[in-house]
PDB file of C-alpha atoms in Angstrom:
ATOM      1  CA  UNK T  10      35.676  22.314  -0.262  1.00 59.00           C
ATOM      2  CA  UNK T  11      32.423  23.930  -1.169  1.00 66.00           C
ATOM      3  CA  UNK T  12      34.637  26.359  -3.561  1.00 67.00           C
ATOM      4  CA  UNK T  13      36.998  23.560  -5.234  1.00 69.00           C
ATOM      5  CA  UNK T  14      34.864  20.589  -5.896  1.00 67.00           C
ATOM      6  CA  UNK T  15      32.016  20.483  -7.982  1.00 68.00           C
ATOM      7  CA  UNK T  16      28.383  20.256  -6.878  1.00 67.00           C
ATOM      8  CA  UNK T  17      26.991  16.694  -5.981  1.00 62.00           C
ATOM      9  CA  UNK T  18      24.534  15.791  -8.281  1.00 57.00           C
ATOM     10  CA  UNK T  19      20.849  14.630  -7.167  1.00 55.00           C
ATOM     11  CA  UNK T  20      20.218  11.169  -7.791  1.00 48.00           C
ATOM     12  CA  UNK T  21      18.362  10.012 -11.046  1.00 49.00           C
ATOM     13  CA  UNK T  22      16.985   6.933 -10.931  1.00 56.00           C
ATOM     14  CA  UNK T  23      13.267   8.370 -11.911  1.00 58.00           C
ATOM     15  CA  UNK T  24       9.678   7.287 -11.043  1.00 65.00           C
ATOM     16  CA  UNK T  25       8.558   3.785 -10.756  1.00 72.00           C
ATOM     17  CA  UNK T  26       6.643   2.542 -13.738  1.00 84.00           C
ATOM     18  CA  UNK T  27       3.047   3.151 -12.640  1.00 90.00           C
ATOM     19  CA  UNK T  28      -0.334   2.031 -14.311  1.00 92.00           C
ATOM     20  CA  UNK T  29      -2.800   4.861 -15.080  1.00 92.00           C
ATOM     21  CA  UNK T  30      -5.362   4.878 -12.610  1.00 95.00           C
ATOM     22  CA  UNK T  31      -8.391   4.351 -15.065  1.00 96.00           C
ATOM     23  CA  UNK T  32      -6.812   1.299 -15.813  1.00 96.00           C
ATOM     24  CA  UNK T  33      -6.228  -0.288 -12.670  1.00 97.00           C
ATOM     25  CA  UNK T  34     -10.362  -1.550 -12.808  1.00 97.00           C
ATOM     26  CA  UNK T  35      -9.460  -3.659 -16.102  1.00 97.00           C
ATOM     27  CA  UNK T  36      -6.511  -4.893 -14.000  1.00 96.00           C
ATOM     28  CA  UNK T  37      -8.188  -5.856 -10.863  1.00 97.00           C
ATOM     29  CA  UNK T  38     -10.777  -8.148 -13.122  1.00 97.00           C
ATOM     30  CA  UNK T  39      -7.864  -9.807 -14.668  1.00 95.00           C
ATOM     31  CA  UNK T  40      -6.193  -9.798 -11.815  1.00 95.00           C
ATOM     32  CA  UNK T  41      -9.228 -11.639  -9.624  1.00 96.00           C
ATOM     33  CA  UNK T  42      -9.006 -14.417 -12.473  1.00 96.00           C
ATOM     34  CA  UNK T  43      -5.947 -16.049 -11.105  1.00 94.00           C
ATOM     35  CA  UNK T  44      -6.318 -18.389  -8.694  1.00 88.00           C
ATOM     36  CA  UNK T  45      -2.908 -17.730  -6.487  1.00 92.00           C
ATOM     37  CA  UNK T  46      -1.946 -16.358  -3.415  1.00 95.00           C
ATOM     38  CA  UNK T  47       0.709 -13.585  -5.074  1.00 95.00           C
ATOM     39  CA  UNK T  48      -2.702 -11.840  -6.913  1.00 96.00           C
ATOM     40  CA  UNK T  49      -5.005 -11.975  -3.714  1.00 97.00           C
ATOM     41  CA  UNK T  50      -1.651 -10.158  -2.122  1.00 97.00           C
ATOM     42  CA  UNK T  51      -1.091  -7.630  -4.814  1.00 97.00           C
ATOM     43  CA  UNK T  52      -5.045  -6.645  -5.386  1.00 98.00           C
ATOM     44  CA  UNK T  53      -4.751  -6.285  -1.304  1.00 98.00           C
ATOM     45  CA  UNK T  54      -1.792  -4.037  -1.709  1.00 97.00           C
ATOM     46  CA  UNK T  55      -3.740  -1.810  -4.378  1.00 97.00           C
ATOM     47  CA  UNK T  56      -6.895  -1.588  -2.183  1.00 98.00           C
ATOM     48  CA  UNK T  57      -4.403  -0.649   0.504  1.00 97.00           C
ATOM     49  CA  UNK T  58      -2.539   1.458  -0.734  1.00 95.00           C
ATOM     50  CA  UNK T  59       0.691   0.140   0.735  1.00 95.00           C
ATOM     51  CA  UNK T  60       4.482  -0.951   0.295  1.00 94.00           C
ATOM     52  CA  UNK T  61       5.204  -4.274  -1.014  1.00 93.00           C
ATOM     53  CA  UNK T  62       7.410  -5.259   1.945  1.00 93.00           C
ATOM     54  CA  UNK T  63       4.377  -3.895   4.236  1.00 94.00           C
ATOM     55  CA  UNK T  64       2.529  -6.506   2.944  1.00 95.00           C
ATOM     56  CA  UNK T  65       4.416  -9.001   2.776  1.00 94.00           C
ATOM     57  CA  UNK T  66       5.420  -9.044   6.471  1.00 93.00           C
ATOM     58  CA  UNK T  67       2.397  -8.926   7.531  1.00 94.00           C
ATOM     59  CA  UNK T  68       1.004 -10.727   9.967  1.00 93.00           C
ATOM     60  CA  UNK T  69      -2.420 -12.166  11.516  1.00 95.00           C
ATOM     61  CA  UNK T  70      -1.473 -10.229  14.966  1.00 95.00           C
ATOM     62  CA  UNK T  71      -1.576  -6.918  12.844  1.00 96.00           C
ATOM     63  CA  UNK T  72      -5.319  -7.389  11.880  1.00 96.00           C
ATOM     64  CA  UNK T  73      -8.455  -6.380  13.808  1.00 96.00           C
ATOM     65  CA  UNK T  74     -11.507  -8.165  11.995  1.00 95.00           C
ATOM     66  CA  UNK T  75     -13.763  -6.546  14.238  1.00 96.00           C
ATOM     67  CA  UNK T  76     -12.523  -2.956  13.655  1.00 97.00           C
ATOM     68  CA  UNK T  77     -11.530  -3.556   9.936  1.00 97.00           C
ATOM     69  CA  UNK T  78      -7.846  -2.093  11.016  1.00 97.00           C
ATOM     70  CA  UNK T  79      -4.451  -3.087   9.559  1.00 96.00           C
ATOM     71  CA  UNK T  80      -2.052  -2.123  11.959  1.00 96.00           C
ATOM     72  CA  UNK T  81       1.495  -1.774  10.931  1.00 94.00           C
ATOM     73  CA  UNK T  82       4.277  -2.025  13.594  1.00 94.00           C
ATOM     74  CA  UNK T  83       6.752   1.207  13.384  1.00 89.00           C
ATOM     75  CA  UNK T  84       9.703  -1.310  12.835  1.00 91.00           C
ATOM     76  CA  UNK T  85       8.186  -2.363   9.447  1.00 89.00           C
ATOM     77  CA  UNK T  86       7.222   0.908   7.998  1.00 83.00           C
ATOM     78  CA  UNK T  87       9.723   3.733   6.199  1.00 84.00           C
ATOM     79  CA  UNK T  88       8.697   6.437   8.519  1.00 80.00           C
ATOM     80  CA  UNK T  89       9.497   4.592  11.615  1.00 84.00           C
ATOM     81  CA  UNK T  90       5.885   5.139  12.823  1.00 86.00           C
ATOM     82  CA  UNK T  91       3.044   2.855  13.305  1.00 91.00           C
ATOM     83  CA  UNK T  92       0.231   2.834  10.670  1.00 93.00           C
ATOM     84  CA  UNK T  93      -2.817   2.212  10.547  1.00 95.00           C
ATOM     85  CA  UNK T  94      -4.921   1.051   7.469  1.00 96.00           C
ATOM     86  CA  UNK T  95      -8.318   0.691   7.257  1.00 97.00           C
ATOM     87  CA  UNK T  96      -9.503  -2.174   5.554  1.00 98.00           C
ATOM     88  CA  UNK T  97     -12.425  -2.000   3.072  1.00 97.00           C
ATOM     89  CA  UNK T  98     -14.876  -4.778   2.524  1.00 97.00           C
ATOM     90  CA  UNK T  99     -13.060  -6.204  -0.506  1.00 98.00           C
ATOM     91  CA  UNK T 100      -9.606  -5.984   1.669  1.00 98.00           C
ATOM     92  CA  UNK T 101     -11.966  -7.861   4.365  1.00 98.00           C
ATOM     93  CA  UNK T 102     -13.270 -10.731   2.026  1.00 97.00           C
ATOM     94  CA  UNK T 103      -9.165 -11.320   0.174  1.00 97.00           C
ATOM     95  CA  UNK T 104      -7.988 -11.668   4.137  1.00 96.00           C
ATOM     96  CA  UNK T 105     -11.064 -14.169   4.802  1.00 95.00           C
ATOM     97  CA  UNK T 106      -9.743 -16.253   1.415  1.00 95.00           C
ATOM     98  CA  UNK T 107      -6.635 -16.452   2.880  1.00 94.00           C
ATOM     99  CA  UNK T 108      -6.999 -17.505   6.316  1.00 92.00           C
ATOM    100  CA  UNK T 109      -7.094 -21.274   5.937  1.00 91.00           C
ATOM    101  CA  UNK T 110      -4.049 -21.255   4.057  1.00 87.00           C
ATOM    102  CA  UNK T 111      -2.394 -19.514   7.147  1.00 79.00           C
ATOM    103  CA  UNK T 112      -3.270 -22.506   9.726  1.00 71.00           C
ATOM    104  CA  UNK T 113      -4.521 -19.877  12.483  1.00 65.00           C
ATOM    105  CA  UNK T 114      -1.441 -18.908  14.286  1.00 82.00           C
ATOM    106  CA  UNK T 115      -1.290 -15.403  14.751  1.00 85.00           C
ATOM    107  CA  UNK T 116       2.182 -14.623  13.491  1.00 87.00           C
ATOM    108  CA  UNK T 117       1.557 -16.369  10.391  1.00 90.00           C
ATOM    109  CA  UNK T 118       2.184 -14.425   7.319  1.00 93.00           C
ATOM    110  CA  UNK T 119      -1.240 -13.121   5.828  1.00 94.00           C
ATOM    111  CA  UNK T 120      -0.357 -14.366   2.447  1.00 94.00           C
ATOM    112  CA  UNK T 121       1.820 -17.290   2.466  1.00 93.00           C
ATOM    113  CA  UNK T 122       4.267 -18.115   0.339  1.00 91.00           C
ATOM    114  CA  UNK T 123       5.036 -22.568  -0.630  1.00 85.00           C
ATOM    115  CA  UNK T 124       7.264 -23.278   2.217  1.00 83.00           C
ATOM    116  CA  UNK T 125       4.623 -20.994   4.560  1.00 81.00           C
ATOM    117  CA  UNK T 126       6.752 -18.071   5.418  1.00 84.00           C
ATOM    118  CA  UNK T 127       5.883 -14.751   3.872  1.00 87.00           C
ATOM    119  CA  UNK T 128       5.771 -14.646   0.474  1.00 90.00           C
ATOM    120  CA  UNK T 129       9.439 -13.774  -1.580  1.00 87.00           C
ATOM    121  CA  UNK T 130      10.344 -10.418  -2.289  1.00 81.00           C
ATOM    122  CA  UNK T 131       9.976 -10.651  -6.089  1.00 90.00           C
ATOM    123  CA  UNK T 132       6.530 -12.642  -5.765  1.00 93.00           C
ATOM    124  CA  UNK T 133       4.815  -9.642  -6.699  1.00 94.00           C
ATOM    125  CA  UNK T 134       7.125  -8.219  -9.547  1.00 93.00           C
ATOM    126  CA  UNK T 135       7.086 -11.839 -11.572  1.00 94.00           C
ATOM    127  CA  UNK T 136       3.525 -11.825 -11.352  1.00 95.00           C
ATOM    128  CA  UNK T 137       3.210  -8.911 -12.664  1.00 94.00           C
ATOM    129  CA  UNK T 138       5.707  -9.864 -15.469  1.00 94.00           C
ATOM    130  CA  UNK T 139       4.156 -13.156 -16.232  1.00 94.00           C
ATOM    131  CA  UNK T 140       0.800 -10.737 -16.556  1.00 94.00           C
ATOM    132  CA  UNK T 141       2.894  -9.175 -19.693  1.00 93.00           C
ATOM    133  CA  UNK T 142       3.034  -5.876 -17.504  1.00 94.00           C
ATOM    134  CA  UNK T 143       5.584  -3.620 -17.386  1.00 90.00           C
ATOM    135  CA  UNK T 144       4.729  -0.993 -14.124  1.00 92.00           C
ATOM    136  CA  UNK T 145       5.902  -2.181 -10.745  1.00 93.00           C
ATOM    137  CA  UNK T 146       4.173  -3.105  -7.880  1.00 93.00           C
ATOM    138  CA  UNK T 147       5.198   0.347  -5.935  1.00 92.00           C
ATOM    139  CA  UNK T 148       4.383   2.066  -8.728  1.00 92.00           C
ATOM    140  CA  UNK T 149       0.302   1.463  -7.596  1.00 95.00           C
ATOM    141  CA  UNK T 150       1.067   3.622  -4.795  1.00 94.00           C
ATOM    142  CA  UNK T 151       0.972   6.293  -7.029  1.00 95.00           C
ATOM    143  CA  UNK T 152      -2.142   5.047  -9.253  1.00 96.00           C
ATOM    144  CA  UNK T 153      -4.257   5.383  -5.889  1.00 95.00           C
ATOM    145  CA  UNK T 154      -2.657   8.789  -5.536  1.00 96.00           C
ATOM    146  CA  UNK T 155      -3.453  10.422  -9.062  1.00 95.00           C
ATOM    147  CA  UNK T 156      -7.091   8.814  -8.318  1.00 96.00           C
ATOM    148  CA  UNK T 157      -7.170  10.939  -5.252  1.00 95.00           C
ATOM    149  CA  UNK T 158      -6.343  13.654  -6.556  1.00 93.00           C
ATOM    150  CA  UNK T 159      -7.514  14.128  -9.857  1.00 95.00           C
ATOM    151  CA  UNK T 160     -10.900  12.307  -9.010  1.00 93.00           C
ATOM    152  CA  UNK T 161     -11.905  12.418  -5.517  1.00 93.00           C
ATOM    153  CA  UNK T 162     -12.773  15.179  -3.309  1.00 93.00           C
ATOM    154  CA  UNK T 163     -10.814  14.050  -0.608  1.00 94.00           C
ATOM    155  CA  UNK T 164      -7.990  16.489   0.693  1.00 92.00           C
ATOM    156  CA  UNK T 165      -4.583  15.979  -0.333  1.00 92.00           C
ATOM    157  CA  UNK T 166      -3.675  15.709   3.499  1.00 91.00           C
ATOM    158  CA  UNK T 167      -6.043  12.512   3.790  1.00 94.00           C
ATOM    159  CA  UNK T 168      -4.408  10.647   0.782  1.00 93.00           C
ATOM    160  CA  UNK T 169      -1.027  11.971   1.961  1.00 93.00           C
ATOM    161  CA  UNK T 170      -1.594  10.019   5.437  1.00 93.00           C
ATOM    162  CA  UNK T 171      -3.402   6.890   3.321  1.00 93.00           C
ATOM    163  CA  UNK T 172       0.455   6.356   1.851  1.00 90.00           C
ATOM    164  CA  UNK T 173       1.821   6.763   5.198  1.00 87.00           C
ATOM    165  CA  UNK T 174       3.829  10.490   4.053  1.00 71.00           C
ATOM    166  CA  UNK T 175       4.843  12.909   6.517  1.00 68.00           C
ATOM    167  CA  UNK T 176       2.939  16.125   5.284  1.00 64.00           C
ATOM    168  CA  UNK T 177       4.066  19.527   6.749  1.00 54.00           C
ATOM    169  CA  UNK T 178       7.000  21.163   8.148  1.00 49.00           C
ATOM    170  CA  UNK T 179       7.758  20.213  11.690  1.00 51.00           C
ATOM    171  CA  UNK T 180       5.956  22.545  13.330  1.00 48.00           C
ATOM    172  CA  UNK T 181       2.520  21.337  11.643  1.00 50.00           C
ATOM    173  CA  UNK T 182       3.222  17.722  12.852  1.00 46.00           C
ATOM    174  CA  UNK T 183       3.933  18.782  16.553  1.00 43.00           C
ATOM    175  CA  UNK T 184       0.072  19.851  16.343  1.00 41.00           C
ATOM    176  CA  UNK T 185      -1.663  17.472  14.158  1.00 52.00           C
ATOM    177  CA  UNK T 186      -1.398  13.644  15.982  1.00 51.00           C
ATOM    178  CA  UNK T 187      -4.466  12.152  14.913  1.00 59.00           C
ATOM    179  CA  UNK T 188      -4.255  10.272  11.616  1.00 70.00           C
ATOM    180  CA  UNK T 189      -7.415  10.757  10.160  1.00 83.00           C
ATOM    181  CA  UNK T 190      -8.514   7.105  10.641  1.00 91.00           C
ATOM    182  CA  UNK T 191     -12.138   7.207   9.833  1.00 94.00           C
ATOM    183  CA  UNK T 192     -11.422  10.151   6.619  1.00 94.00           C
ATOM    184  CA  UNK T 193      -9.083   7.599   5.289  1.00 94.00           C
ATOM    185  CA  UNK T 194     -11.923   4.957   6.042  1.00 96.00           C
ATOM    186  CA  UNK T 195     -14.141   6.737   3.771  1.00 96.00           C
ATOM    187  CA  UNK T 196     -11.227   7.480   1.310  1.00 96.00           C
ATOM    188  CA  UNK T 197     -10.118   3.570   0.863  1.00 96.00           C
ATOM    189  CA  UNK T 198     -14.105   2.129   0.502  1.00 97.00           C
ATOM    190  CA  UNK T 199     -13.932   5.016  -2.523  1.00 97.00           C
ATOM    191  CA  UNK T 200     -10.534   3.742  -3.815  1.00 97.00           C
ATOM    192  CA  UNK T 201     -12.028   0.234  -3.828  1.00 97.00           C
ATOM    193  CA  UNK T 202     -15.405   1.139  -5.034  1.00 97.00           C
ATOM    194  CA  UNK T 203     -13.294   2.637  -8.116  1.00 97.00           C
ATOM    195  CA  UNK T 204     -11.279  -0.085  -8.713  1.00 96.00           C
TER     196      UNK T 204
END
């Protein structure tokens, strides 16, 4: 078959609309101006760093106030692995907004939606419509990672494992097991510091 048909063609569906990372500041001001729920979720998403749907399945059980961790469960992330985020003090203050509006059960969604589950799917993406923007909301997974690396000093391996990507061939992730938690600490209080 490899001789009679023709090649299969890679998809092309192209890069999600991203924001360039010297404006994502301006954005985060306007941003903080709107008193709703869906913009404390998406500035938490920038300062994270993470997927939409990471965010908004997450839950109160996932979040360790005391050691300013995140933890995602394997079954909600793309890699199949459990992540961990480290939350920087803005990240900190948007969860302490939000808490009364959960009621204090611990499998609560962090950010709430009107009937009190997690917020929709396309929460995010109208808001950023009715903003009169035209990036998506994935596409601020790569403003935090041109930041990275065109302005901070971290190594690409630390903002690699920030975005939860398997870096290396197999044989480099059978050695390295840590996940850089406290590198990625310092890298996210930059990223926020920035923004």
């Amino acid at each position: 078959l490899d001789h009679l048909l023709p090649r299969r063609q890679k998809l092309t569906r192209g890069h999600h609309a991203a924001m360039a990372y010297a404006s994502v500041p301006a954005f985060i001001t306007d941003l903080q101006e709107r008193e709703a729920v869906g913009a404390l979720a998406l500035e938490f998403l920038i300062l994270t760093a993470a997927r939409s749907s990471e965010v908004q399945g997450a839950a109160w059980s996932e979040i360790d106030l005391e050691a300013q961790v995140w933890t995602v469960p394997a079954t909600r992330m793309k890699a199949g692995r459990e992540h961990r985020v480290p939350l920087s003090g803005r990240a900190l203050a948007i969860l302490e907004t939000v808490r009364p509006l959960s009621g204090g059960d611990e499998h609560s969604p962090l950010f709430p939606g009107r009937d009190g589950g997690p917020l929709s799917n396309m929460a995010l993406a109208m808001l950023l419509r009715r903003m009169g923007r035209t990036q998506t909301v994935h596409g601020f997974r790569s403003s935090f990672r041109d930041w990275a690396g065109e302005v901070s000093t971290f190594p690409r391996e630390v903002a690699e494992a920030a975005l939860a990507h398997t870096v290396g061939d197999a044989t480099e992730r059978a050695y390295r097991r840590g996940d850089a938690l406290e590198k990625r600490r310092k890298l996210m209080d930059a990223w926020a510091g920035f923004v």
